[in-house]
Amino acid sequence: MCRNLRFVKLLFSLSALILLAGSCKNSKEPGAGVSADPKIAHLKLPSGFHADHLYSPGINNQGSWVAMTFDDKGRMIASDQYGNLYRLTIPAIGSDTNQSKIKVDSIALQLPGDTSKRSRKIGFAHGLLYAFHSLYVMVNVNEGDSNVIRHSGLYRLQDTDGDDQYDKITLIKRLQGDGEHGPHSIVLSPDGKSLYIIAGNFTKIPKMDTYTAPPVWQIDNLLPLIRDPNGHDNSVNTHGGWIAHIDSTGGNFSLISSGFRNPFDLAFNEAGDMFTFDSDMEWDFGLPWYRPIRLCHVPSGGEFGWRPGTDKWSPVYPDNLPPLLNIGQGSPTSVFSGQNARFPEKYRRSLYAFDWSFGIIYAFQPQVDGATYKATAEEFISGSPLPLTDGQIGPDGALYFLTGGRRLESDLYRVYYGDNTGNTEKLAAPELTDLQKLRRKLETYHEAPKADAIAFAWPYLKHEDRFIRYAARIAVEHQPVSEWQEKALAEKDPVTLTQAAIALARRGAPDTAKIKLVTNPGPVNENPSVRDSLLSALAAIDYTRLTESQQIDLLRAVELVLARMGLPSAGVKAKIIADLDPQYPAKDNNLNRSLSKVLVYLEDPAAVEKTMALMATAKDDPSYQKQVTQSSDLILRNLQYGKDIAGMLANVPPAQQTYYATVLCQAKIGWTPELRETYFRWFYKAFGYKGGHSFVGFIDLARKNALKNVPKDKFAYFNTISGDSIVGRAQMGLAGNVQQPKGPGKDWQVDTALALVKDGLSNRDFDRGKAMFTAVMCSACHTMRGDGGTVGPDLTQLGSRFSYKDMLESIIEPSKTISDQFAATVFYLHDGGSVTGRLMNQDAENYYVSQNPFAPQTLRTVPKKDVERTRLSETSIMLPGLLNRLNGEEVKDLLAYLKAGGNKQDSIFAKKP
């Protein structure tokens, strides 16, 4: 759900409530061919499928539901994102599904021995699972309230006396993280004997009992690290989102996989293999490190390469695993298998994945491909708007799904095939292929040292299947380094040596007998003799006899040794440069990315000139990270956000050029005056491209890094020609002179401003509305149709979801409701003082805080040793009184501009001849 298209205010409009009041099942008007219920009528369903609109929590003030499960009596349990748990008894298919027929109870804990005679509530859940005669709840919040469980973690609720009320609560595992990138779902294992949990990239991995991949996370990228300029992902740094396995009581806690951005859910197919649906970082759109939302097969020890800022790993790197499918833009939420559905076999063998932003339920059909899978995808159900949050196959074989989240209007639907009486036989589990069996055999070596592990796994380091090579390497890494270091250094097969070198770089020196938790950036395995021996062995490989993918693997091995073990001796460094320089440039973009950063890092004298020549002619590879749903295909699915995408696609930055420009910002040698002139003038041009919200900030930080390497007497000149004077306007998407308000102004309050629109708006002035959007500083913090600032939410969809009252309350009373994605933090200092601002970044010693929403790049350093505690501020970073310069007509034009989402063709505006 975490997309830039989110808003501080999320209230229901009166017209929506009127539509909800008559909710009914999937009835048809005579001869119309469409449902009488407008919420069903706007759904796109496959042939033969039917839908019921069952319930709307908002009508009964029950919030916006984001999680569901079914208990052992067939009742649904659901959670409000910001409130309670509810238990529903749902009428059977074919019976009257009017909302009045659905029994809904709030769940509270009746704890024995509680003399207060009050019930304790639990909710704020992103994940629910009924299993082992218990309700497991993944609470996702950290707020104090003695009457409500409000601490992130996995809880178990039990009914110990059989009265159908939960009277026992156990904290299974406390988790450090909350919000939309905090802990999410709980899923039952395929054998029904244990649990899996999944968490986003703002959730720290707690201490585990075992790790299927050694917990030695590092940034592992020689591309200069530039963190997100708008402060995203400043809490975890190295491991990203993760998946863990745990038993029903909280024991045997084992890390399965990491390196995701923000996967919300996971599922298993009939063969028992795990899949998840990971999110993109929409602010990176147009940048070379952008990763689309993607379907991933998640084997034991899987690493998927999410790292902060510029340093996300390429899917071609051998030390992480690629996705099965790149989907495109969106916001992944629920994932589940259809094997228990009463659907045709194709759909029973499908995995279902939800996109919150564009209202699409995808049906993925995985097919075995070696030791992993390939997959096809189709749009199973869609609607607009349809903010999908969670779904599940119910005990009756129908598909149930929820919409809502972020206090949006919430609904419960049921989808079934035919009369829901067929397709009841159990699906047979497929016979595993030899490669699948081999991968699983290798995975048995993924938790602890075993005597025969090296002998068994080593030959498979050169297997042709990437997932077999990966599983074999992880098996090797789990063994004491002293058992295989010399074997690695003496290895002659180039593919085996490459994989062994990756393992040795990650695991370090031979005295590392026991796996240690390593998460700090920078060289951590410095051992000069091992480093130089390893690099010398890699340099002895005949690069020209390798395939392109093997060359990428070799370059990655070199990069990892440099990143983990530090720079080599002068002789080894010269040997590597001499071997790689003739291979640069290559014909492949991925090879050139790896070659450029390694050679620039090693200070190859020719690297700058060669990279600048590539910058001048580089073209992006259209097949790189090819998407199932192309960005252009989304334009008409959501007319507001789609047009925003269209604007970006009209002037998307050249990603390969941007990559080279980022590589070169660390280059200190090899420059001529002419090369520097060309390089810095590129930045001026780059500020004119359209990308995600962080694009301009990344470009500017790379520019500033490069300026540190110019002679002091040339700084002012290069600073000017590289666009210092236009950065601010580029960040806000501004051009030309801004029309100012005529006034006279007024101390606007919600009721007085609302009176201006009591009869609606029509024949308004688009140009003046757009000008007021800029003049009152809306555009300094908010984006409209791709232009504007990035401190606050994108407002392009505002008018399609919210009333004039909602808009005015958000502008005039900005602290009334604050999104956790845009909230300020209060830092309480030991000396009694405090600092308030938006946390943009942090390291081991300091917090970096933006305190001015109109100058978000100006950061204050707050030493962590001075901070006693922190909390989210109840005061919005949006300043009050912004409307007070406007007269009534100007307020009307501004509201019309917001309502239309910046669309000049909207009927709200007067048509000019």
Coordinates of C-alpha atoms in Angstrom, one line a residue, residues 187-192 196 265-276 295-299 324 335-341 345-352 363-376 393 426-433 436 439-440 443 467:
V187 CA 1.2 -17.9 7.0
L188 CA 0.7 -21.5 7.9
S189 CA 3.5 -23.9 6.6
P190 CA 2.5 -26.4 3.9
D191 CA 2.6 -29.3 6.3
G192 CA 0.4 -27.3 8.8
Y196 CA 6.1 -18.2 8.4
D265 CA 2.5 -11.5 2.1
L266 CA 3.7 -14.9 0.9
A267 CA 2.2 -18.2 -0.3
F268 CA 3.1 -21.8 -1.2
N269 CA 2.2 -23.7 -4.3
E270 CA 1.2 -27.3 -4.4
A271 CA 4.8 -28.4 -4.5
G272 CA 5.5 -26.5 -1.2
D273 CA 7.7 -23.8 -2.8
M274 CA 7.4 -20.3 -1.4
F275 CA 6.5 -17.1 -3.4
T276 CA 6.2 -13.5 -2.5
L295 CA 7.0 -12.0 -8.2
C296 CA 9.8 -13.9 -6.5
H297 CA 10.3 -17.6 -5.9
V298 CA 11.9 -17.7 -2.4
P299 CA 14.1 -20.7 -1.7
L324 CA 10.3 -14.7 -11.8
V335 CA -0.6 -13.2 -1.9
F336 CA -2.2 -16.6 -1.6
S337 CA -2.6 -19.9 -3.4
G338 CA -5.8 -21.0 -5.2
Q339 CA -5.3 -24.7 -4.6
N340 CA -8.3 -24.9 -2.2
A341 CA -10.6 -22.9 -4.4
E345 CA -7.9 -26.3 -12.5
K346 CA -5.9 -23.5 -14.1
Y347 CA -7.0 -21.1 -11.4
R348 CA -6.6 -23.6 -8.6
R349 CA -3.0 -23.9 -9.6
S350 CA -2.6 -20.2 -9.7
L351 CA -1.1 -17.8 -7.1
Y352 CA -3.1 -14.6 -6.5
A363 CA -3.3 -14.7 -11.3
F364 CA 0.2 -16.1 -11.7
Q365 CA 0.7 -19.6 -13.1
P366 CA 4.2 -20.8 -12.2
Q367 CA 5.7 -23.6 -14.3
V368 CA 8.8 -25.6 -13.3
D369 CA 12.0 -24.3 -15.0
G370 CA 15.0 -26.2 -13.8
A371 CA 15.4 -25.8 -10.1
T372 CA 13.1 -22.8 -10.0
Y373 CA 10.1 -21.6 -12.0
K374 CA 9.0 -19.4 -14.9
A375 CA 5.6 -17.8 -14.7
T376 CA 2.8 -16.3 -16.8
I393 CA -9.7 -18.8 -0.2
K426 CA -7.9 -32.2 -3.6
L427 CA -5.2 -31.2 -6.1
A428 CA -2.4 -33.8 -6.4
A429 CA 1.0 -32.5 -5.5
P430 CA 3.3 -32.6 -8.6
E431 CA 6.2 -34.9 -8.8
L432 CA 9.4 -33.0 -8.1
T433 CA 11.9 -32.9 -10.9
Q436 CA 14.1 -29.5 -7.6
R439 CA 18.1 -28.0 -4.8
R440 CA 16.2 -29.2 -1.7
E443 CA 19.2 -26.7 1.2
F467 CA 19.4 -21.7 -8.4

